[in-house]
Tab-separated table of C-alpha atoms in Angstrom:
chain	number	residue	atom	x	y	z
A	1	UNK	CA	0.000	0.000	0.000
A	2	UNK	CA	1.270	3.520	-0.743
A	3	UNK	CA	2.785	5.309	2.254
A	4	UNK	CA	2.481	9.073	1.898
A	5	UNK	CA	5.193	11.428	3.086
A	6	UNK	CA	4.460	13.446	6.223
A	7	UNK	CA	5.960	16.656	4.885
A	8	UNK	CA	7.798	17.953	1.813
A	9	UNK	CA	9.640	21.270	1.689
A	10	UNK	CA	12.457	22.821	-0.311
A	11	UNK	CA	15.642	24.736	0.534
A	12	UNK	CA	13.655	27.991	0.774
A	13	UNK	CA	11.216	26.506	3.295
A	14	UNK	CA	8.284	26.265	0.870
A	15	UNK	CA	5.841	23.489	1.730
A	16	UNK	CA	5.158	21.139	-1.213
A	17	UNK	CA	3.287	18.472	0.746
A	18	UNK	CA	-0.043	19.099	-0.999
A	19	UNK	CA	1.539	19.278	-4.456
A	20	UNK	CA	3.204	15.873	-3.990
A	21	UNK	CA	0.252	14.155	-2.322
A	22	UNK	CA	-1.228	12.879	-5.590
A	23	UNK	CA	-0.648	12.915	-9.328
A	24	UNK	CA	-2.797	15.850	-10.344
A	25	UNK	CA	-0.688	18.206	-12.452
A	26	UNK	CA	0.221	20.452	-9.504
A	27	UNK	CA	4.016	20.433	-9.478
A	28	UNK	CA	6.584	21.017	-6.768
A	29	UNK	CA	9.067	23.552	-8.174
A	30	UNK	CA	12.055	24.129	-5.907
A	31	UNK	CA	13.732	26.805	-8.054
A	32	UNK	CA	12.722	30.424	-8.593
A	33	UNK	CA	14.094	30.702	-12.123
A	34	UNK	CA	16.367	28.785	-14.406
A	35	UNK	CA	19.889	29.814	-15.371
A	36	UNK	CA	19.542	28.201	-18.781
A	37	UNK	CA	16.984	25.771	-20.171
A	38	UNK	CA	17.566	22.593	-18.184
A	39	UNK	CA	19.813	24.252	-15.554
A	40	UNK	CA	18.848	25.870	-12.232
A	41	UNK	CA	20.507	26.980	-9.041
A	42	UNK	CA	21.201	24.164	-6.519
A	43	UNK	CA	17.915	22.999	-5.026
A	44	UNK	CA	16.551	20.198	-2.925
A	45	UNK	CA	13.207	18.843	-1.861
A	46	UNK	CA	13.275	17.345	1.612
A	47	UNK	CA	10.861	14.515	2.358
A	48	UNK	CA	9.904	13.496	5.885
A	49	UNK	CA	8.756	9.899	5.622
A	50	UNK	CA	7.347	9.799	9.143
A	51	UNK	CA	7.708	7.008	11.687
A	52	UNK	CA	8.661	3.655	10.176
A	53	UNK	CA	8.999	0.432	12.145
A	54	UNK	CA	12.545	-0.706	11.264
A	55	UNK	CA	11.679	-1.569	7.667
A	56	UNK	CA	13.845	-3.893	5.616
A	57	UNK	CA	12.801	-2.594	2.209
A	58	UNK	CA	11.779	0.957	1.294
A	59	UNK	CA	11.019	2.061	-2.258
A	60	UNK	CA	10.384	5.676	-3.177
A	61	UNK	CA	8.159	6.369	-6.189
A	62	UNK	CA	8.440	9.773	-7.850
A	63	UNK	CA	6.405	11.122	-10.754
A	64	UNK	CA	7.517	14.181	-12.683
A	65	UNK	CA	9.206	15.451	-15.811
A	66	UNK	CA	12.522	16.968	-16.800
A	67	UNK	CA	13.185	19.882	-19.136
A	68	UNK	CA	16.419	18.911	-20.891
A	69	UNK	CA	18.966	21.154	-22.528
A	70	UNK	CA	20.075	20.667	-26.113
A	71	UNK	CA	23.334	20.397	-28.010
A	72	UNK	CA	23.865	24.127	-28.441
A	73	UNK	CA	23.059	24.835	-24.781
A	74	UNK	CA	25.457	22.124	-23.640
A	75	UNK	CA	28.248	23.557	-25.788
A	76	UNK	CA	27.538	27.035	-24.420
A	77	UNK	CA	27.756	25.719	-20.860
A	78	UNK	CA	31.055	23.981	-21.580
A	79	UNK	CA	32.498	27.267	-22.845
A	80	UNK	CA	31.297	29.411	-19.930
A	81	UNK	CA	33.717	29.162	-16.948
A	82	UNK	CA	31.023	30.562	-14.636
A	83	UNK	CA	28.690	27.639	-15.195
A	84	UNK	CA	28.798	23.867	-14.997
A	85	UNK	CA	26.614	21.149	-16.446
A	86	UNK	CA	23.445	20.192	-14.629
A	87	UNK	CA	23.919	17.851	-11.666
A	88	UNK	CA	21.217	15.223	-11.886
A	89	UNK	CA	19.282	14.169	-8.784
A	90	UNK	CA	21.098	12.584	-5.867
A	91	UNK	CA	19.794	11.386	-2.504
A	92	UNK	CA	21.068	12.884	0.756
A	93	UNK	CA	20.223	11.561	4.211
A	94	UNK	CA	21.257	12.649	7.725
A	95	UNK	CA	23.973	10.658	9.506
A	96	UNK	CA	23.985	9.765	13.198
A	97	UNK	CA	25.047	13.339	14.070
A	98	UNK	CA	22.348	14.914	11.949
A	99	UNK	CA	24.699	16.032	9.179
A	100	UNK	CA	23.479	15.562	5.626
A	101	UNK	CA	25.527	13.206	3.455
A	102	UNK	CA	25.136	11.940	-0.092
A	103	UNK	CA	24.037	8.314	-0.018
A	104	UNK	CA	22.921	7.814	-3.638
A	105	UNK	CA	25.068	9.896	-6.030
A	106	UNK	CA	22.685	9.396	-8.960
A	107	UNK	CA	19.144	8.286	-8.295
A	108	UNK	CA	17.924	8.713	-11.900
A	109	UNK	CA	15.302	11.063	-13.287
A	110	UNK	CA	11.966	10.746	-15.101
A	111	UNK	CA	12.795	10.121	-18.749
A	112	UNK	CA	9.569	11.404	-20.219
A	113	UNK	CA	6.711	13.863	-19.808
A	114	UNK	CA	5.705	12.852	-17.210
A	115	UNK	CA	7.034	9.499	-16.001
A	116	UNK	CA	7.349	7.582	-12.717
A	117	UNK	CA	10.649	6.254	-11.337
A	118	UNK	CA	11.351	3.922	-8.398
A	119	UNK	CA	14.311	4.474	-6.053
A	120	UNK	CA	15.493	1.795	-3.600
A	121	UNK	CA	16.063	3.453	-0.197
A	122	UNK	CA	16.533	0.278	1.830
A	123	UNK	CA	20.161	0.965	2.801
A	124	UNK	CA	20.384	4.746	3.024
A	125	UNK	CA	19.051	5.512	6.504
A	126	UNK	CA	20.868	5.410	9.840
A	127	UNK	CA	19.038	5.574	13.132
A	128	UNK	CA	15.338	6.218	13.455
A	129	UNK	CA	15.018	9.382	11.387
A	130	UNK	CA	13.562	8.726	7.963
A	131	UNK	CA	14.228	11.950	6.110
A	132	UNK	CA	15.885	12.521	2.762
A	133	UNK	CA	16.708	15.259	0.311
A	134	UNK	CA	16.508	15.067	-3.467
A	135	UNK	CA	19.274	17.461	-4.571
A	136	UNK	CA	19.857	18.663	-8.130
A	137	UNK	CA	20.563	21.578	-10.449
A	138	UNK	CA	18.504	20.055	-13.267
A	139	UNK	CA	15.177	21.595	-14.256
A	140	UNK	CA	12.769	18.995	-12.881
A	141	UNK	CA	9.114	19.310	-11.939
A	142	UNK	CA	7.761	16.764	-9.410
A	143	UNK	CA	4.067	15.852	-9.265
A	144	UNK	CA	3.792	12.978	-6.775
A	145	UNK	CA	5.872	11.175	-4.159
A	146	UNK	CA	5.010	8.090	-2.104
A	147	UNK	CA	6.655	4.998	-0.608
A	148	UNK	CA	6.095	1.329	-0.298
A	149	UNK	CA	7.427	-0.299	2.854
A	150	UNK	CA	8.197	-4.018	3.098
A	151	UNK	CA	5.883	-4.683	0.187
A	152	UNK	CA	5.185	-8.397	-0.126
A	153	UNK	CA	6.717	-10.027	-3.188
A	154	UNK	CA	4.260	-11.207	-5.818
A	155	UNK	CA	4.643	-13.687	-8.623
A	156	UNK	CA	5.137	-12.181	-12.072
A	157	UNK	CA	5.377	-13.718	-15.503
A	158	UNK	CA	6.865	-12.234	-18.660
A	159	UNK	CA	5.583	-13.174	-22.080
A	160	UNK	CA	7.018	-11.838	-25.326
A	161	UNK	CA	4.477	-11.017	-28.017
A	162	UNK	CA	5.396	-11.385	-31.674
A	163	UNK	CA	5.260	-8.240	-33.776
A	164	UNK	CA	2.683	-9.191	-36.408
A	165	UNK	CA	2.672	-6.085	-38.589
A	166	UNK	CA	4.262	-2.652	-38.869
A	167	UNK	CA	3.011	-0.037	-41.322
A	168	UNK	CA	4.955	3.171	-41.910
A	169	UNK	CA	3.025	6.127	-43.317
A	170	UNK	CA	2.729	9.890	-43.201
A	171	UNK	CA	0.274	11.146	-40.599
A	172	UNK	CA	1.113	14.749	-39.733
A	173	UNK	CA	1.308	16.616	-36.431
A	174	UNK	CA	-0.975	16.511	-33.410
A	175	UNK	CA	-2.335	19.772	-32.040
A	176	UNK	CA	-0.802	21.191	-28.873
A	177	UNK	CA	-3.110	21.342	-25.874
A	178	UNK	CA	-3.292	24.324	-23.510
A	179	UNK	CA	-0.798	23.943	-20.691
A	180	UNK	CA	-0.867	25.196	-17.130
A	181	UNK	CA	2.026	26.566	-15.094
A	182	UNK	CA	4.976	24.160	-15.032
A	183	UNK	CA	3.162	21.539	-17.114
A	184	UNK	CA	4.927	19.778	-19.989
A	185	UNK	CA	3.726	20.015	-23.558
A	186	UNK	CA	0.762	17.770	-24.311
A	187	UNK	CA	-0.865	16.909	-27.618
A	188	UNK	CA	-4.289	15.841	-28.862
A	189	UNK	CA	-3.906	12.843	-31.168
A	190	UNK	CA	-7.387	13.352	-32.601
A	191	UNK	CA	-6.559	16.842	-33.877
A	192	UNK	CA	-3.984	16.649	-36.652
A	193	UNK	CA	-2.587	18.836	-39.387
A	194	UNK	CA	-0.745	17.473	-42.385
A	195	UNK	CA	1.083	20.748	-43.005
A	196	UNK	CA	4.842	20.366	-42.349
A	197	UNK	CA	5.981	22.013	-39.115
A	198	UNK	CA	9.747	22.063	-39.664
A	199	UNK	CA	12.179	21.737	-42.567
A	200	UNK	CA	13.159	18.105	-43.148
A	201	UNK	CA	16.645	16.682	-43.024
A	202	UNK	CA	18.278	15.838	-46.307
A	203	UNK	CA	19.005	12.222	-47.083
A	204	UNK	CA	17.003	9.042	-47.423
A	205	UNK	CA	14.263	7.807	-45.101
A	206	UNK	CA	12.579	4.418	-45.079
A	207	UNK	CA	9.964	4.028	-47.792
A	208	UNK	CA	6.329	3.848	-46.702
A	209	UNK	CA	4.530	0.543	-46.316
A	210	UNK	CA	5.290	-2.759	-44.603
A	211	UNK	CA	8.392	-2.453	-42.380
A	212	UNK	CA	7.858	-5.365	-39.980
A	213	UNK	CA	11.053	-7.058	-41.188
A	214	UNK	CA	13.098	-4.090	-39.926
A	215	UNK	CA	11.673	-4.201	-36.392
A	216	UNK	CA	11.788	-7.856	-35.407
A	217	UNK	CA	15.512	-8.026	-34.579
A	218	UNK	CA	18.171	-5.721	-33.155
A	219	UNK	CA	20.469	-5.218	-36.125
A	220	UNK	CA	21.796	-2.515	-38.418
A	221	UNK	CA	18.720	-2.448	-40.660
A	222	UNK	CA	16.897	0.563	-39.259
A	223	UNK	CA	13.434	2.007	-39.680
A	224	UNK	CA	14.285	5.670	-40.360
A	225	UNK	CA	11.355	8.009	-39.713
A	226	UNK	CA	11.119	11.691	-40.518
A	227	UNK	CA	8.988	14.479	-39.073
A	228	UNK	CA	5.279	13.753	-39.482
A	229	UNK	CA	5.775	10.013	-39.985
A	230	UNK	CA	3.887	7.366	-38.013
A	231	UNK	CA	4.365	3.613	-37.683
A	232	UNK	CA	1.383	1.492	-36.630
A	233	UNK	CA	2.335	-1.700	-34.779
A	234	UNK	CA	0.224	-4.797	-34.186
A	235	UNK	CA	1.222	-7.656	-31.885
A	236	UNK	CA	0.010	-11.202	-31.438
A	237	UNK	CA	-2.614	-11.869	-28.778
A	238	UNK	CA	-1.258	-13.691	-25.680
A	239	UNK	CA	-1.736	-17.451	-25.915
A	240	UNK	CA	-3.089	-17.997	-22.396
A	241	UNK	CA	-5.856	-16.138	-20.549
A	242	UNK	CA	-5.009	-14.412	-17.282
A	243	UNK	CA	-5.393	-16.472	-14.086
A	244	UNK	CA	-8.079	-15.280	-11.684
A	245	UNK	CA	-6.995	-12.174	-9.790
A	246	UNK	CA	-4.094	-11.366	-12.121
A	247	UNK	CA	-3.593	-8.126	-14.056
A	248	UNK	CA	-1.808	-7.668	-17.364
A	249	UNK	CA	0.461	-4.739	-18.175
A	250	UNK	CA	2.546	-3.987	-21.249
A	251	UNK	CA	6.095	-2.800	-21.857
A	252	UNK	CA	7.124	-1.706	-25.339
A	253	UNK	CA	10.783	-2.650	-25.775
A	254	UNK	CA	12.597	-0.821	-28.533
A	255	UNK	CA	16.185	-0.058	-29.514
A	256	UNK	CA	17.031	2.981	-31.565
A	257	UNK	CA	18.525	6.432	-31.881
A	258	UNK	CA	17.099	9.907	-32.326
A	259	UNK	CA	18.789	12.927	-33.888
A	260	UNK	CA	17.609	16.519	-33.882
A	261	UNK	CA	18.529	19.239	-36.361
A	262	UNK	CA	20.371	21.469	-33.902
A	263	UNK	CA	23.125	23.262	-35.793
A	264	UNK	CA	25.670	21.905	-33.285
A	265	UNK	CA	24.482	18.292	-33.573
A	266	UNK	CA	26.960	16.139	-35.478
A	267	UNK	CA	25.476	15.575	-38.963
A	268	UNK	CA	22.312	17.223	-37.621
A	269	UNK	CA	21.137	18.366	-41.041
A	270	UNK	CA	21.310	14.965	-42.750
A	271	UNK	CA	19.899	11.490	-42.186
A	272	UNK	CA	23.199	9.808	-42.936
A	273	UNK	CA	25.528	8.447	-41.683
A	274	UNK	CA	23.306	5.829	-40.088
A	275	UNK	CA	24.140	4.560	-36.587
A	276	UNK	CA	24.918	0.890	-36.064
A	277	UNK	CA	24.551	-1.574	-33.193
A	278	UNK	CA	28.257	-2.023	-32.425
A	279	UNK	CA	29.070	1.691	-32.267
A	280	UNK	CA	30.138	2.886	-28.827
A	281	UNK	CA	29.624	6.621	-29.329
A	282	UNK	CA	29.561	9.314	-31.997
A	283	UNK	CA	33.316	8.960	-32.538
A	284	UNK	CA	32.725	5.502	-34.005
A	285	UNK	CA	30.205	7.052	-36.357
A	286	UNK	CA	32.733	9.630	-37.538
A	287	UNK	CA	35.822	7.442	-37.694
A	288	UNK	CA	34.325	4.116	-38.758
A	289	UNK	CA	30.936	4.628	-40.416
A	290	UNK	CA	28.824	1.615	-41.278
A	291	UNK	CA	30.534	-0.229	-44.113
A	292	UNK	CA	28.583	-1.929	-46.851
A	293	UNK	CA	27.898	-5.646	-47.029
A	294	UNK	CA	25.756	-7.540	-49.507
A	295	UNK	CA	22.917	-7.731	-46.967
A	296	UNK	CA	23.208	-4.083	-45.891
A	297	UNK	CA	23.384	-2.806	-49.460
A	298	UNK	CA	20.257	-4.808	-50.274
A	299	UNK	CA	18.525	-3.162	-47.292
A	300	UNK	CA	19.468	0.297	-48.586
A	301	UNK	CA	18.124	-0.490	-52.053
A	302	UNK	CA	14.884	-2.007	-50.777
A	303	UNK	CA	13.985	0.306	-47.897
A	304	UNK	CA	16.031	3.534	-47.857
A	305	UNK	CA	14.536	5.089	-50.978
A	306	UNK	CA	12.405	8.012	-49.754
A	307	UNK	CA	13.267	11.683	-49.388
A	308	UNK	CA	11.319	14.496	-47.756
A	309	UNK	CA	11.391	17.454	-50.167
A	310	UNK	CA	12.143	20.681	-48.323
A	311	UNK	CA	10.015	22.640	-50.793
A	312	UNK	CA	6.866	21.404	-48.999
A	313	UNK	CA	7.865	23.233	-45.828
A	314	UNK	CA	8.860	26.482	-47.542
A	315	UNK	CA	5.673	26.524	-49.615
A	316	UNK	CA	3.593	26.074	-46.453
A	317	UNK	CA	5.242	29.189	-44.993
A	318	UNK	CA	4.457	31.166	-48.128
A	319	UNK	CA	0.818	30.176	-47.905
């Protein structure tokens, strides 16, 4: 059962207990203003977990979203001696003398808008005081915080479902929804425009149609999508019905890369060179780009045949 925190406040003494009590779009914001997009002054949110009876296992669940920087901002930060890169959230807890110490150097952050993360706190507390601080200089907005304490283990089963079909096509762009203070961008899938919203990259994208062969295995044959594209996936139905009292959930597992058109992104204006599974970082892409084989060249001829003409975007601006 969820165990709610007794109190939540930040370094300025602001009380965020009500904002973190449930997931309702009211966000705890510990900073007064950001230094750059994605970067704030040092902040923390302190959580008082209340009285716990010598628990063996404590898990903290946090829901929120992060506003990231981008390539140009990161380069600017690296060239400004007054600033440093964002420090992502860490956990601090008081020691036996009441002094705060870092017990989890990197606890993770919500990788989406918004998302929930789980943090294992089982070994971070000393004594009988169950308080912690989430410290960071990253621009993060928290919506909910709760614990589970000595949660009983339950049986789980994992079943892989075969990808039956995958259809790539042009769809367009969903309409932005109105957003409140500190809320992330949200979109209405049912409201769509087919007008291009940004100039496309040059190079070759995957042709429209059946692309299931490209998505069934982790290899160097990639489904390359451009702005406005959509792929519709269909999976096989599970073979066995759920046992009584069980609940089914789904995880979409995917492997891939994304590239924006920031002017400081390496090859940010072109689709190519394509990434490959064995590459360790962008240096491999620059120094040892994907070399052709009979199979890979056949993939390029069969699938990588589409371009997105930039004239569509510029004409839409003229109209």
